[in-house]
Amino acid sequence: MGVRSDALLRDLSRVKSIEALQSEAGGRSELRRVLGLWQLTSIGLGGLIGVGIFVLTGVVAATQAGPAVSLSFVIAGVASAAAALCYAEFAGMIPAAGSAYTYAYAVLGELAAWIIGWDLLLEYALVVAVVSIGWSGYLQTLLGQLGLALPVWASGAAGTGEGRVVDLAAILGALFVAGVLVLRIEWGARFNAAMVVVKTAAVLLVVAAGLPHVRVENWTPFMPYGFGGVVEGAAVVFFAVFGYDTLTTAAEETRDPQRQLPRAVLLSLAIALTLYVVMSLVLTGMVRYDTLNNPAPVASAFTAVGLPWATFVISVAAVAGIVSVMLAFLLGCARICFAMSRDGLLPAWFSHAHPRFHTPHRPTLVIGALTAVVAGLYPIREVAELVNIGTLSAFVVICISVIVMRRTRPDAKRSFRTPLVPFVPLVGVAFSLWLLSKLPAVAWERFVIWMVMGLIFYFSYGRERSKLARVPALRAHSADM
């Protein structure tokens, strides 16, 4: 029994060496290295700017923070920045596909990497499904403004309204994004960049058009629910200030990953956070904060000040913006699946790149089809309950891993170094754990079920087929640990 336990512990502590990961990433040619700083930043902004800026800003202002919602974004941004700085260090040190999964493999071992990878597959896929459902709602609103409408049976999942059977627009949206991502990565990146430009321009237009209508008296009281309300609001809007991690999954499609990935992580978060803060100040200055608790607070604010034309512009921007969120997270999900398959932990069928387009087309299409089914048949609330656990868990792992790696591999080459270690990583850990404690019990129950399924799959399939089990030379030497 003791021998078996020792063997199991030895297998589960299999760690990939940084040198092996760097060598593999530099020598591979199945994916095309074509992405630059702007394209990477656009992918990060695609994941960051979406429903949050058009909905969460007003809802949190009305129910939790008042005009101080801008401070909620600052607090959430500081916490998210702590994790972003840790991601930036790893992105520069280990420029390989897989993001948090690959980083965990290099620091915490195969079992931890499997747990994080399995976790993120679920979370990223569900984000695509949730956002597809939200995108369908905005699209149907826009079509209604144009005098068009889908049949009732095709306008939503069963249980979301009388006569509804399936959300056809959500299905088509998920499949469309999957189709775009199967094409050359630069084509998908250009499409994403165009969508990011549209929604960023719309935000700037909202700010410019709304600024003359700002009334200082609308900012009084600034904290109607107290500072506690501001902090609670930060817990909600935190989910609008992550998404930059999706760009790190494209490391092997980046021309100069060790330089560009860290810059893109920090730049995308800085741009998004600035837009969130400025827009929240303008919005709460235009109208009283307590009038913003509705599904389209930005549009309603412009209608209230006599600018109804903005409703159409905002709807178009929301549709474009949400497509880019879907694209960013499906891109990340497919590449994590690709990396896990290449390591032997998932079937090798997923690790073959398209012979013409050089993209991980198989995981992209399979995950795209699955998210389309979920988006079309399930209400958004049921799908959304599981979304947040995975990202926060990944944040915890990445922040802890930076501290561990500084002690175990101080000699490793780092093109970017997280400042004030261990303080900055510990801030990221503390805030992520606090947010995890706020999630509902049902989310944890379903998460545990998914994890049990993953562990069963690992021990029955991945553990013996792992590339590290078959090629021990790829492991980190004990001296490195």
Coordinates of N, CA, C and O in Angstrom, one line a residue, residues 294-354:
N294 N -32.3 49.1 -14.6 CA -33.1 48.5 -15.7 C -32.1 47.8 -16.7 O -30.9 48.0 -16.6
P295 N -32.7 47.0 -17.6 CA -31.8 46.2 -18.5 C -30.9 47.0 -19.4 O -29.9 46.5 -20.0
A296 N -31.3 48.2 -19.7 CA -30.6 49.1 -20.6 C -30.4 50.5 -20.0 O -30.9 51.5 -20.5
P297 N -29.6 50.6 -18.9 CA -29.5 51.9 -18.2 C -28.8 53.0 -19.1 O -29.2 54.1 -18.9
V298 N -27.9 52.6 -19.9 CA -27.2 53.7 -20.7 C -28.2 54.3 -21.7 O -28.4 55.5 -21.8
A299 N -29.0 53.4 -22.4 CA -30.0 53.9 -23.3 C -31.1 54.7 -22.6 O -31.5 55.7 -23.1
S300 N -31.5 54.2 -21.5 CA -32.6 54.9 -20.8 C -32.1 56.3 -20.3 O -32.9 57.3 -20.3
A301 N -30.8 56.4 -19.9 CA -30.3 57.7 -19.5 C -30.3 58.7 -20.7 O -30.7 59.9 -20.5
F302 N -30.0 58.3 -21.8 CA -30.0 59.2 -23.0 C -31.4 59.6 -23.4 O -31.6 60.7 -23.9
T303 N -32.3 58.6 -23.3 CA -33.7 59.0 -23.6 C -34.2 60.0 -22.6 O -34.9 60.9 -23.0
A304 N -33.8 59.9 -21.3 CA -34.2 60.8 -20.3 C -33.8 62.2 -20.5 O -34.4 63.2 -20.1
V305 N -32.6 62.4 -21.1 CA -32.1 63.7 -21.3 C -32.4 64.2 -22.7 O -31.8 65.2 -23.2
G306 N -33.3 63.5 -23.5 CA -33.7 64.0 -24.8 C -32.8 63.6 -25.9 O -32.8 64.3 -26.9
L307 N -32.1 62.5 -25.8 CA -31.2 62.0 -26.9 C -31.6 60.6 -27.3 O -30.7 59.7 -27.1
P308 N -32.8 60.4 -27.8 CA -33.2 59.0 -28.1 C -32.4 58.3 -29.2 O -32.4 57.1 -29.3
W309 N -31.8 59.1 -30.0 CA -31.0 58.5 -31.1 C -29.8 57.6 -30.6 O -29.4 56.7 -31.2
A310 N -29.4 57.9 -29.3 CA -28.3 57.2 -28.8 C -28.7 55.7 -28.5 O -27.8 54.9 -28.4
T311 N -30.0 55.5 -28.3 CA -30.4 54.1 -28.0 C -30.1 53.2 -29.1 O -29.6 52.1 -28.9
F312 N -30.3 53.6 -30.4 CA -29.9 52.8 -31.5 C -28.4 52.6 -31.6 O -28.0 51.4 -31.8
V313 N -27.7 53.6 -31.4 CA -26.2 53.5 -31.5 C -25.7 52.6 -30.4 O -24.8 51.7 -30.7
I314 N -26.2 52.7 -29.2 CA -25.8 51.8 -28.1 C -26.2 50.4 -28.4 O -25.4 49.5 -28.1
S315 N -27.3 50.1 -28.9 CA -27.7 48.8 -29.2 C -26.8 48.1 -30.3 O -26.4 47.0 -30.1
V316 N -26.5 48.9 -31.3 CA -25.5 48.4 -32.3 C -24.2 48.1 -31.7 O -23.6 47.1 -31.9
A317 N -23.7 49.0 -30.8 CA -22.4 48.8 -30.2 C -22.4 47.6 -29.3 O -21.4 46.9 -29.2
A318 N -23.5 47.4 -28.6 CA -23.6 46.3 -27.6 C -23.6 45.0 -28.4 O -22.9 44.0 -28.0
V319 N -24.3 44.9 -29.5 CA -24.3 43.7 -30.4 C -22.8 43.4 -30.8 O -22.4 42.3 -30.8
A320 N -22.2 44.4 -31.3 CA -20.8 44.3 -31.8 C -19.9 43.9 -30.7 O -19.0 43.0 -30.8
G321 N -20.0 44.6 -29.6 CA -19.1 44.4 -28.4 C -19.3 43.0 -27.8 O -18.3 42.3 -27.5
I322 N -20.5 42.5 -27.7 CA -20.7 41.2 -27.1 C -20.1 40.1 -28.0 O -19.6 39.0 -27.6
V323 N -20.2 40.2 -29.4 CA -19.6 39.3 -30.3 C -18.1 39.1 -30.0 O -17.6 38.0 -29.9
S324 N -17.4 40.2 -29.7 CA -16.0 40.1 -29.4 C -15.7 39.4 -28.1 O -14.6 38.8 -27.9
V325 N -16.6 39.5 -27.1 CA -16.4 38.8 -25.9 C -16.6 37.3 -26.1 O -15.8 36.5 -25.7
M326 N -17.6 36.9 -26.9 CA -17.7 35.5 -27.3 C -16.5 35.0 -28.0 O -16.0 33.9 -27.7
L327 N -15.9 35.8 -28.9 CA -14.8 35.4 -29.7 C -13.6 35.2 -28.7 O -12.8 34.2 -28.9
A328 N -13.3 36.1 -27.8 CA -12.2 36.0 -26.9 C -12.2 34.8 -26.1 O -11.2 34.1 -25.9
F329 N -13.4 34.5 -25.5 CA -13.4 33.3 -24.6 C -13.5 32.0 -25.3 O -12.9 31.0 -24.8
L330 N -14.1 31.9 -26.5 CA -14.0 30.7 -27.3 C -12.6 30.4 -27.8 O -12.1 29.3 -27.8
L331 N -11.9 31.5 -28.1 CA -10.5 31.3 -28.5 C -9.7 30.7 -27.4 O -8.9 29.8 -27.6
G332 N -9.9 31.3 -26.2 CA -9.2 30.8 -25.0 C -9.5 29.4 -24.7 O -8.6 28.5 -24.4
C333 N -10.8 29.0 -24.7 CA -11.2 27.7 -24.4 C -10.6 26.6 -25.4 O -10.2 25.6 -24.9
A334 N -10.7 26.9 -26.6 CA -10.2 26.0 -27.6 C -8.7 25.8 -27.5 O -8.2 24.7 -27.6
R335 N -7.9 26.8 -27.1 CA -6.5 26.7 -27.0 C -6.1 26.0 -25.7 O -5.0 25.3 -25.7
I336 N -6.9 26.1 -24.7 CA -6.6 25.3 -23.5 C -6.8 23.8 -23.8 O -6.0 23.0 -23.4
C337 N -7.9 23.5 -24.5 CA -8.2 22.1 -24.9 C -7.1 21.6 -25.8 O -6.6 20.5 -25.6
F338 N -6.6 22.4 -26.7 CA -5.5 22.1 -27.6 C -4.3 21.7 -26.8 O -3.6 20.7 -27.0
A339 N -3.9 22.6 -25.8 CA -2.7 22.4 -25.0 C -2.8 21.1 -24.2 O -1.9 20.3 -24.1
M340 N -4.0 20.9 -23.6 CA -4.2 19.7 -22.7 C -4.1 18.4 -23.6 O -3.5 17.4 -23.1
S341 N -4.6 18.5 -24.8 CA -4.6 17.3 -25.7 C -3.1 17.1 -26.1 O -2.7 15.9 -26.2
R342 N -2.4 18.1 -26.4 CA -1.0 17.9 -26.8 C -0.2 17.3 -25.7 O 0.8 16.6 -26.0
D343 N -0.5 17.6 -24.4 CA 0.2 17.0 -23.3 C -0.3 15.6 -23.0 O 0.2 15.0 -22.0
G344 N -1.3 15.1 -23.7 CA -1.7 13.7 -23.5 C -2.9 13.6 -22.5 O -3.3 12.4 -22.3
L345 N -3.3 14.7 -21.9 CA -4.3 14.6 -20.9 C -5.7 14.5 -21.5 O -6.7 14.1 -20.8
L346 N -5.9 14.9 -22.7 CA -7.1 14.7 -23.4 C -6.8 14.0 -24.7 O -5.6 13.9 -25.1
P347 N -7.8 13.4 -25.4 CA -7.5 12.6 -26.6 C -6.7 13.4 -27.6 O -6.9 14.6 -27.9
A348 N -5.7 12.8 -28.3 CA -4.8 13.4 -29.2 C -5.6 14.0 -30.4 O -5.0 14.9 -31.1
W349 N -6.8 13.6 -30.7 CA -7.6 14.1 -31.8 C -7.8 15.6 -31.8 O -7.8 16.2 -32.8
F350 N -7.8 16.1 -30.6 CA -8.0 17.6 -30.4 C -6.7 18.4 -30.7 O -6.8 19.6 -30.8
S351 N -5.6 17.7 -30.8 CA -4.3 18.5 -30.9 C -3.8 18.7 -32.3 O -2.6 19.1 -32.5
H352 N -4.6 18.4 -33.3 CA -4.2 18.5 -34.7 C -4.7 19.9 -35.2 O -5.9 20.2 -35.2
A353 N -3.7 20.7 -35.7 CA -4.1 22.0 -36.3 C -4.6 21.8 -37.7 O -4.3 20.8 -38.4
H354 N -5.4 22.7 -38.1 CA -6.0 22.7 -39.5 C -4.8 22.8 -40.5 O -4.0 23.7 -40.4

